[in-house]
Coordinates of C-alpha atoms in Angstrom, one line a residue:
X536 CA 92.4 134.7 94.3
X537 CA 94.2 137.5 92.7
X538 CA 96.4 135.6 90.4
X539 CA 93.5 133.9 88.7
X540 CA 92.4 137.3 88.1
X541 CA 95.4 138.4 86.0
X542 CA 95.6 135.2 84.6
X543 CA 91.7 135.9 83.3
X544 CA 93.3 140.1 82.1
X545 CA 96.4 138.6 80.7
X546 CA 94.1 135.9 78.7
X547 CA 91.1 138.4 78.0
X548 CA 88.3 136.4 80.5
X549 CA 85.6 138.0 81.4
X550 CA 84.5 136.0 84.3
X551 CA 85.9 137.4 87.5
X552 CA 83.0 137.8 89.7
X553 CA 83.6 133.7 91.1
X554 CA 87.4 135.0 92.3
X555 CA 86.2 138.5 93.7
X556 CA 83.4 137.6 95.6
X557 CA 85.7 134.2 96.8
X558 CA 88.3 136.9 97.5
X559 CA 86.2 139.3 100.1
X560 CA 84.0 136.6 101.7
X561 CA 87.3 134.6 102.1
X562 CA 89.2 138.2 103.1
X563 CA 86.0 139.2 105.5
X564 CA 86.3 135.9 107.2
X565 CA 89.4 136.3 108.3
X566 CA 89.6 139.3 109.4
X567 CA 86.5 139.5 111.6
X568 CA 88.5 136.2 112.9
X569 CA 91.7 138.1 113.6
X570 CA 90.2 141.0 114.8
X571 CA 87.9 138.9 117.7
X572 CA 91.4 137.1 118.8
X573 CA 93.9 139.9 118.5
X574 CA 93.8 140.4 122.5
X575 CA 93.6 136.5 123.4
X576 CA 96.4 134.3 124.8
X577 CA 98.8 133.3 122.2
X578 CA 100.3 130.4 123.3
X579 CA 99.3 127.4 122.1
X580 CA 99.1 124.1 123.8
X581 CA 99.9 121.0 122.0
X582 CA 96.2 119.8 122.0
X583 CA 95.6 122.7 119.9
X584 CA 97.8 121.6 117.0
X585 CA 95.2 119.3 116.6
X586 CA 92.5 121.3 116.0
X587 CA 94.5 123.8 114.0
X588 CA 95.3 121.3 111.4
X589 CA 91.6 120.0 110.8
X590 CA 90.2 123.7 111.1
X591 CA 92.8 125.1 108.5
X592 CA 92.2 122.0 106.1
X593 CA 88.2 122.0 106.2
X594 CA 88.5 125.8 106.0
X595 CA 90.7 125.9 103.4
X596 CA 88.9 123.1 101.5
X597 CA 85.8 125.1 101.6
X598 CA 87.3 128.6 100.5
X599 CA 88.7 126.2 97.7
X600 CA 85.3 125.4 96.4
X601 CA 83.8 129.0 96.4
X602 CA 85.3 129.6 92.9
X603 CA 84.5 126.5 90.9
X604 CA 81.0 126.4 92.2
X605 CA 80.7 130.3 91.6
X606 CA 81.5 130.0 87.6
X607 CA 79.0 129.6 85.3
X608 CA 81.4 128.7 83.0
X609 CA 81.9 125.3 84.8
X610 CA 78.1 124.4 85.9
X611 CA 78.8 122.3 88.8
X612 CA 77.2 121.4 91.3
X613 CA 77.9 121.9 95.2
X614 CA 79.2 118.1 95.4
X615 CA 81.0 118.7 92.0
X616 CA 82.9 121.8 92.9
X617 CA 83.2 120.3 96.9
X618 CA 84.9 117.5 95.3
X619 CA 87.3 119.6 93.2
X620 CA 87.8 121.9 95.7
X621 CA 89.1 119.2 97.9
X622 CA 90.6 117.1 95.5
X623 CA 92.8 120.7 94.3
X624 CA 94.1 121.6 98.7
X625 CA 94.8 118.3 99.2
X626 CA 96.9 117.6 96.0
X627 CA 94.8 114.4 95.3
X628 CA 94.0 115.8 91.5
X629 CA 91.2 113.0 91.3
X630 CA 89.1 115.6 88.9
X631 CA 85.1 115.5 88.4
X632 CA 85.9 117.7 85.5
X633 CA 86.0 117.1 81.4
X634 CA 87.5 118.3 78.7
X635 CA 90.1 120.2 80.5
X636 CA 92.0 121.3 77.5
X637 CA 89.0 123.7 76.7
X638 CA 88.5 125.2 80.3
X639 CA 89.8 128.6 81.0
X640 CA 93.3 129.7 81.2
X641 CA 92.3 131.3 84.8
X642 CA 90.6 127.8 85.9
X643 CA 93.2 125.6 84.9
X644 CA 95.5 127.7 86.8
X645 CA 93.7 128.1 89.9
X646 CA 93.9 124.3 90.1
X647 CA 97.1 123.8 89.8
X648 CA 97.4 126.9 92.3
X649 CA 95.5 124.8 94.7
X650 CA 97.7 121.8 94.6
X651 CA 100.6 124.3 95.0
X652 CA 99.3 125.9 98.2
X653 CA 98.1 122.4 99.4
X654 CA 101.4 121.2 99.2
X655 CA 103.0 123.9 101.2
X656 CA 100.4 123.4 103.7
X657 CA 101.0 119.9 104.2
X658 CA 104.9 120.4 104.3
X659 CA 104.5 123.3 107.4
X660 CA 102.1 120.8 109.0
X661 CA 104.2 117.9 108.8
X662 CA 107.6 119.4 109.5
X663 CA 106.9 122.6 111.9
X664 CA 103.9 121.5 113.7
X665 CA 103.4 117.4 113.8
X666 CA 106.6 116.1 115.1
X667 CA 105.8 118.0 118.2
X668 CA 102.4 116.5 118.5
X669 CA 104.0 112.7 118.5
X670 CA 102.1 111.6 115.7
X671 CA 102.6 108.3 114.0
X672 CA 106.2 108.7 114.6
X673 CA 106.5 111.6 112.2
X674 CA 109.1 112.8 115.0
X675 CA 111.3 110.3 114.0
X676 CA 113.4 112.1 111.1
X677 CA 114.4 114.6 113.5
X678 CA 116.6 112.0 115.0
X679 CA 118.7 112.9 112.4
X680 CA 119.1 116.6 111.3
X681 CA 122.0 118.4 113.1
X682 CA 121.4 122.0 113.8
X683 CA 118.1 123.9 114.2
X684 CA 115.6 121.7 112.8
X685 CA 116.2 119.4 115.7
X686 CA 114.9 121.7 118.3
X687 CA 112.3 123.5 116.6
X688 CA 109.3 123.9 118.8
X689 CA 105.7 124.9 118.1
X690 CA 106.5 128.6 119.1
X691 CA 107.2 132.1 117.1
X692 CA 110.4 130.7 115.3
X693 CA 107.5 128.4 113.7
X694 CA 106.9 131.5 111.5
X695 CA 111.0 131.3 110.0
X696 CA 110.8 127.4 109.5
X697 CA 107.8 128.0 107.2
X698 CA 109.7 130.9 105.5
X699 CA 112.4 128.8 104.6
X700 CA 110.0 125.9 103.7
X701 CA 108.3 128.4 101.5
X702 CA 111.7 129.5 99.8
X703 CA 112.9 125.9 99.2
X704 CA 109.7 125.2 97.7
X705 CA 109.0 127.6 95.4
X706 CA 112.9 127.4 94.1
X707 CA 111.5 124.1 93.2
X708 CA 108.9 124.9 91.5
X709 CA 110.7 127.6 89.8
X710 CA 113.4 125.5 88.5
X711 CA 110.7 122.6 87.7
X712 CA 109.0 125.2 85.9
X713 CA 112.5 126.2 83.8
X714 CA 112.6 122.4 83.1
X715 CA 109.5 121.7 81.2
X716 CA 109.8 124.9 79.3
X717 CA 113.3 123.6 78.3
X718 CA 111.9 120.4 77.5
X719 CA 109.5 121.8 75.3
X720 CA 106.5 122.8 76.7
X721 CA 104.8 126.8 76.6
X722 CA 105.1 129.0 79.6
X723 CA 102.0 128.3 80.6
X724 CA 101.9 124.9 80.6
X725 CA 105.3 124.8 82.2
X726 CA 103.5 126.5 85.2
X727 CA 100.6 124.9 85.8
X728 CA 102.6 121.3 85.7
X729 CA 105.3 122.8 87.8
X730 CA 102.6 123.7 90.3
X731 CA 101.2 120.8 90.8
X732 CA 104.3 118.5 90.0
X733 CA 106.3 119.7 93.0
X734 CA 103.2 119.7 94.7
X735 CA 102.5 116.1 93.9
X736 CA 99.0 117.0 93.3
X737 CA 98.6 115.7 89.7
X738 CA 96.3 118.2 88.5
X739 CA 97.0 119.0 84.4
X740 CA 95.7 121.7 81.8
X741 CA 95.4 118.5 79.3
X742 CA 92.9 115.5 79.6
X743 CA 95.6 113.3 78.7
X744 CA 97.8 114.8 81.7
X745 CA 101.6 114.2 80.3
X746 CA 100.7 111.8 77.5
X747 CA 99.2 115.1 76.2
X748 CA 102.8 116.0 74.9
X749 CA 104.1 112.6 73.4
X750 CA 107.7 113.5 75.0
X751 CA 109.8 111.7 76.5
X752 CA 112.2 114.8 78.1
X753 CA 109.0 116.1 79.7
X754 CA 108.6 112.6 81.4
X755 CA 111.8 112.6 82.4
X756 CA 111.4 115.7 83.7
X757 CA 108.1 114.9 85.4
X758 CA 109.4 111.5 87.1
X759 CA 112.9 113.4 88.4
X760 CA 111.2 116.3 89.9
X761 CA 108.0 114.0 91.6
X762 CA 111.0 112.1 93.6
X763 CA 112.7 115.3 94.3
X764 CA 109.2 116.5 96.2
X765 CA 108.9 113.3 97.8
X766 CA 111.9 113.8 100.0
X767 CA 111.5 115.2 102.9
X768 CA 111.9 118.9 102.2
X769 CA 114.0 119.5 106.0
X770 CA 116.7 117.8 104.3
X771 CA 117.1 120.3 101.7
X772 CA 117.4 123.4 104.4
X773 CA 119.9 121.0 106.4
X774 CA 121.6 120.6 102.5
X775 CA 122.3 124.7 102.4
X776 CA 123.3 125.2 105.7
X777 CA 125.8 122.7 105.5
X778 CA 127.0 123.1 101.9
X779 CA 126.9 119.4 101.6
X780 CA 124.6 116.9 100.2
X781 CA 125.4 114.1 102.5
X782 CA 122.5 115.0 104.8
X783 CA 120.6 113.2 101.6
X784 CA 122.7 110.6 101.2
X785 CA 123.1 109.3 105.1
X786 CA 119.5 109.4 105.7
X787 CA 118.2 106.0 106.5
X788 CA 114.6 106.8 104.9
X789 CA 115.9 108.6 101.6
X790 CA 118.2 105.5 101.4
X791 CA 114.9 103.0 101.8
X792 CA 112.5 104.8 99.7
X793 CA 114.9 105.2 96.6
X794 CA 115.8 100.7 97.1
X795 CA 111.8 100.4 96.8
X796 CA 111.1 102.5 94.0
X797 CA 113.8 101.1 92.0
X798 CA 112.2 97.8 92.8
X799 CA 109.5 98.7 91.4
X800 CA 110.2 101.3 88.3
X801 CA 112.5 97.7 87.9
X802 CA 109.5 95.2 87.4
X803 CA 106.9 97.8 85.9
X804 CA 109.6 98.5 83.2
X805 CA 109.7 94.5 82.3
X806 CA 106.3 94.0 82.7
X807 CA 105.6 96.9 80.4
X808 CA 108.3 95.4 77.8
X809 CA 107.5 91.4 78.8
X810 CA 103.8 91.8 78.1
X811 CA 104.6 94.0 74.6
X812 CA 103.0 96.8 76.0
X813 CA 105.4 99.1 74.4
X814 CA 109.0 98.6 72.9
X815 CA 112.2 98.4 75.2
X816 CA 112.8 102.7 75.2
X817 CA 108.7 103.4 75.7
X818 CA 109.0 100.6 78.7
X819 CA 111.5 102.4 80.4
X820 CA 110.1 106.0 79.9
X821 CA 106.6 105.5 80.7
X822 CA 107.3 102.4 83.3
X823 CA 109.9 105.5 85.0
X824 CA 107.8 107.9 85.0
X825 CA 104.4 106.5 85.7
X826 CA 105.6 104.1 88.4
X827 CA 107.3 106.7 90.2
X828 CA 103.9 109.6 89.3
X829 CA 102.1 106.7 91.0
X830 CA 104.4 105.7 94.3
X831 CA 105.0 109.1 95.5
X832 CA 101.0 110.2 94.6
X833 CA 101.3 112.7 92.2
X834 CA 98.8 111.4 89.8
X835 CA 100.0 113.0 86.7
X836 CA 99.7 110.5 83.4
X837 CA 100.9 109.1 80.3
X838 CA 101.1 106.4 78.0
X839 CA 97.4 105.2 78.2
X840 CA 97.8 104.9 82.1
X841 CA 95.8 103.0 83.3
X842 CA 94.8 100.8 81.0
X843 CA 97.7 98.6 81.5
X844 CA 98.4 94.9 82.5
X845 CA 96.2 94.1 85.5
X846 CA 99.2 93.2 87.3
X847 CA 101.1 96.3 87.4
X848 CA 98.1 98.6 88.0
X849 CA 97.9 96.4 90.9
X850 CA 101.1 96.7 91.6
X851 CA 101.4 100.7 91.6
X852 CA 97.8 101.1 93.2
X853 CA 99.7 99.3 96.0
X854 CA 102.7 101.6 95.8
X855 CA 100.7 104.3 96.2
X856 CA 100.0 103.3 100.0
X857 CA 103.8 103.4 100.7
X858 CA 104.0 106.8 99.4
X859 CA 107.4 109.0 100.2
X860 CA 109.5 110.3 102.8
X861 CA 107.8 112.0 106.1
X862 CA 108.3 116.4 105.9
X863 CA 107.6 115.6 101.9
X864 CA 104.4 116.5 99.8
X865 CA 103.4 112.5 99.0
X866 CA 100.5 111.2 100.5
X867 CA 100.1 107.2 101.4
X868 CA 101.6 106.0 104.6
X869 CA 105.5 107.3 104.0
X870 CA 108.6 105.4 103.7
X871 CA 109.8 106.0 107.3
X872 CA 107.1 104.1 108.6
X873 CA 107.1 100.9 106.6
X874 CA 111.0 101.1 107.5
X875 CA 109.9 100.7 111.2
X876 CA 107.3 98.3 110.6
X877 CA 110.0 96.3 108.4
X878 CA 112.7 96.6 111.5
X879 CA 110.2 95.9 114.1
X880 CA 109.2 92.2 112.3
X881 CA 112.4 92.0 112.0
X882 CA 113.3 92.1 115.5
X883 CA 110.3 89.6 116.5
X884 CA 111.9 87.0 113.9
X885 CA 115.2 87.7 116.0
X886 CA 113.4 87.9 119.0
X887 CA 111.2 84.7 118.7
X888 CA 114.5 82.8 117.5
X889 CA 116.6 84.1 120.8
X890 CA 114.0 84.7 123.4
X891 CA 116.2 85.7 126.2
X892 CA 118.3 88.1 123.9
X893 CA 117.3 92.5 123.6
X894 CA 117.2 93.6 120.7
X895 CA 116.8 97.5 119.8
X896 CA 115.1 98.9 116.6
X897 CA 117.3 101.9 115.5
X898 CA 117.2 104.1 112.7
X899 CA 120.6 106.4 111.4
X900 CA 122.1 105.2 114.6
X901 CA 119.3 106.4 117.4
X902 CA 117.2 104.3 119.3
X903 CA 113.7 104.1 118.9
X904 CA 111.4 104.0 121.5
X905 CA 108.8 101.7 121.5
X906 CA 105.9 104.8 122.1
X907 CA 107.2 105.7 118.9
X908 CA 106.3 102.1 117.0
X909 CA 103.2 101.7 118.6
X910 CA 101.9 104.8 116.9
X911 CA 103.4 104.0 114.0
X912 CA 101.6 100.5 114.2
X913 CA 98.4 102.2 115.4
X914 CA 98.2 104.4 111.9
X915 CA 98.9 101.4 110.0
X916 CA 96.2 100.1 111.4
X917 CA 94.0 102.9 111.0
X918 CA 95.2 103.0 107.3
X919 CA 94.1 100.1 106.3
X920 CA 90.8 99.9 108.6
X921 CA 89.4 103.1 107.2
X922 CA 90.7 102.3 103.6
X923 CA 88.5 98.9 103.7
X924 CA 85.8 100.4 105.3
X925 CA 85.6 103.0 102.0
X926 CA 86.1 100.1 99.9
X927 CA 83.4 98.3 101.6
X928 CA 80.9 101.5 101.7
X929 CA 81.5 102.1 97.7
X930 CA 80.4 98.6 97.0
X931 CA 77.8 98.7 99.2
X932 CA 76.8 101.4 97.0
X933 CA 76.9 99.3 94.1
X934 CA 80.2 99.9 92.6
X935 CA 82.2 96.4 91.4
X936 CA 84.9 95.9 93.6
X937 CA 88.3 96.8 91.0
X938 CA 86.5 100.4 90.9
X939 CA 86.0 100.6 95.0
X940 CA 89.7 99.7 95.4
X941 CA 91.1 101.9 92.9
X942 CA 88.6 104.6 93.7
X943 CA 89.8 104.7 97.5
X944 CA 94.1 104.4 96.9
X945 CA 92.9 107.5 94.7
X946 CA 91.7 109.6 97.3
X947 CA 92.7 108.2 100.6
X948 CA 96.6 108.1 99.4
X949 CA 95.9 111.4 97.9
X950 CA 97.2 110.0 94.6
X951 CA 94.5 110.9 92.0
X952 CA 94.2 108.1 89.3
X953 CA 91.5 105.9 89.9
X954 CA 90.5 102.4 88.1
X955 CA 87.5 100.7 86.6
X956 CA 84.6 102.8 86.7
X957 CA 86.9 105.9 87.7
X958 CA 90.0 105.4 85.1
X959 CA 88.8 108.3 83.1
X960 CA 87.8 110.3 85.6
X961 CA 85.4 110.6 89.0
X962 CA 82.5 112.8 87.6
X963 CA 80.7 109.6 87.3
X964 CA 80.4 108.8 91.0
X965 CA 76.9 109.4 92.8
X966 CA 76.7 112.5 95.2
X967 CA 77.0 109.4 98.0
X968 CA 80.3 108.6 96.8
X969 CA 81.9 111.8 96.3
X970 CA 81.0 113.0 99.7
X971 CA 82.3 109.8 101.1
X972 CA 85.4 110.1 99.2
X973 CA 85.9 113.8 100.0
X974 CA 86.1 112.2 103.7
X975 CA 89.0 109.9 102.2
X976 CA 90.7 112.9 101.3
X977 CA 90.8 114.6 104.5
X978 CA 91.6 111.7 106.3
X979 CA 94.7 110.8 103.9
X980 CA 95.7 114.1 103.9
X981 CA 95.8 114.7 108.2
X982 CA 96.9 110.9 108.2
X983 CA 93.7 110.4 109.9
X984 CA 95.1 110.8 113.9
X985 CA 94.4 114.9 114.2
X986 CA 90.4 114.0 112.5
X987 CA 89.7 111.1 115.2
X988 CA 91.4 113.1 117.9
X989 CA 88.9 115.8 117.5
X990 CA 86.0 114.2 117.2
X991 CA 86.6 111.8 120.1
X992 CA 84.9 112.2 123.7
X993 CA 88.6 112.5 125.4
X994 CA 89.8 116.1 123.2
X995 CA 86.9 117.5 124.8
X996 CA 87.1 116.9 128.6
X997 CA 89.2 119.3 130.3

């Protein structure tokens, strides 16, 4: 809450009552909290990770609302700034809000803040914490880091894997930040976008996101750093230790995620020319950079997106469920497991052809077990059940069925741009459908296994 509140000196606001009183109830909070547990055990048990992760994202997602529901500047209501809040922590940047360009320099920067710290959050949670819980085969890239990462456990050297997390990530940003200033944007624009670019949250200070700037370099810039997130951020610590990029390079997801988003940057970019969308240079800008915004969930715009050919909105609403690499700040499903689900049909083709023969899914040269493809197979299938049954509840609600689809790939693959109803923006949706897509949220951001853990009758017997 305090940088808001220079940002509000340095830009002459007056409005800093919504930050300080977010600041001490959110301060008060947790220190009563630290206080009441300072003499407990320590030691946690893997069935706590669980519950860690869902208390510290509906926590935070709360503390996130405080200040958007607090300023009169912004007249929202509860739902409004709920949906915003939760939208900002879990770097969806689906946005109830209008007229962004007029809102205030500390507002715009506090949501881009909130993608930033979102981001973090999700890469500590997803390298440090949920390998060790076995989830959906998020284990699996450990397989292949030499050196430290590869025995990391949930215990007190958790604190310097998130230090170094934190370092290689704000470089990024940093040097992000460098890149759209150099490209031709002001310092404060530069920041927010560098925020939430690295952050793949998608939240702008523009209404036209991107498109805002009518530049191609700050596209450029926009796609390159949006695929540099979506790697898997232990690679880049296993990059300086060594002194060698071929960490990058050799690993088996990195290597499938880049083939599929050329595949598709490759038919969005003749679609966009084949259909006279734009000319030959404005296909292969905007099909670069909004294919690749969309595929690794960052959400940020241009070029009209998305009133596009049918066919490849469709097409990127779909990428948007593959996501990027596990350990990265994407959403959607992650390349690493549609790598396992590809290798796995692949060995029942083999399998069904020579019954009698074994055949063993590897990936960079380990085995994988086949505990490890069953959850992956079991978060698929949650995936898809619980992104059907929000499709199904927002048309139940009345919405057309283009709108429901689009609507849930927004929030459930934490990707931000919806369609139909929703292209322009979400502060049409009922109270109903925000709540229910706050849910979508959460669930895409935890990858749904830590929410239904939780909340099921097992967690709770001991």
């Amino acid at each position: 809450m305090l940088v808001p509140i220079l940002i509000s000196f340095i830009y002459g606001e007056n409005e800093l009552h919504a930050f300080l009183i977010t600041f001490v109830v959110a301060f008060s909070i947790g220190f009563i909290g630290w206080k009441a547990t300072d003499s407990g055990d320590k030691n946690l048990r893997t069935r706590d990770g669980f519950m860690v992760a869902v208390i510290f994202w509906v926590s935070f997602s709360i503390i996130s609302t405080l200040p958007l529901y607090l300023d009169r500047r912004l007249g929202l209501s509860m739902t409004d700034a709920l949906f915003e809040g939760i939208s900002g922590i879990t770097t969806t940047g689906a946005s109830v809000l209008s007229h962004i360009d007029t809102l205030p320099k500390s507002i715009l920067y506090y949501r881009a803040q909130l993608n930033f710290l979102g981001g973090l959050g999700i890469i500590v949670l997803a390298v440090a914490v949920m390998p060790f819980l076995g989830i959906g085969g998020a284990k699996l890239y450990q397989s292949e880091m030499p050196g430290p990462m590869k025995e990391e456990k949930l215990t007190p050297r958790l604190a310097d894997t998130a230090r170094n997390l934190w370092v290689i990530y704000t470089a990024m940003a940093v040097l992000c930040g460098l890149s759209y200033y150099a490209a031709g944007m002001n310092w404060f624009d530069a920041l927010c976008h560098s925020l939430s670019t690295v952050s793949l949250g998608g939240f702008s200070t523009h209404d036209d996101s991107l498109g805002y700037y009518h530049s191609a370099p700050i596209e450029i810039v926009g796609g390159v750093f949006s695929i540099l997130a979506a790697l898997n951020f232990s690679l880049y610590y296993i990059v300086i230790l060594n002194r060698s990029f071929k960490p990058i390079f050799k690993n088996s997801e990195v290597r499938f995620f880049i083939f599929v988003l050329f595949i598709i940057v490759s038919i969005v970019c003749l679609e966009l020319y084949r259909t006279g969308t734009f000319d030959a240079k404005d296909s292969l800008v905007h099909g670069f950079f909004q294919a690749v915004s969309i595929m690794t969930d960052n959400g940020l715009g241009a070029g009209n997106f998305p009133h596009w050919p049918a066919q490849v909105v469709l097409l990127l609403m779909g990428a948007s469920f593959f996501g990027g690499c596990v350990g990265s700040t994407c959403g959607g499903i992650k390349a690493m497991r549609f790598l396992l689900l590809y290798r796995q049909g692949s060995r029942e083709i083999d399998q069904l052809i020579h019954p009698n023969a074994v055949y063993q899914i590897k990936v960079g040269g380990d085995s994988v077990s086949d505990r490890v493809i069953q959850s992956v197979w079991g978060l698929f299938f949650l995936f898809i059940f619980f992104s059907c049954a929000f499709i199904w509840g927002l048309v139940a609600m009345g919405y057309d069925l283009p709108t429901a689809f689009g609507t849930v790939a927004a929030c459930i693959n934490n990707m931000g741009f919806g369609y139909g109803e929703t292209a322009s923006g979400f502060g049409g949706l009922t109270d109903p459908a925000k709540w229910l897509m706050c849910v979508a949220m959460i669930f895409g951001r935890l990858e749904i296994f830590p929410v239904l853990i939780v909340l099921s009758r097992t967690y709770w017997r001991f």
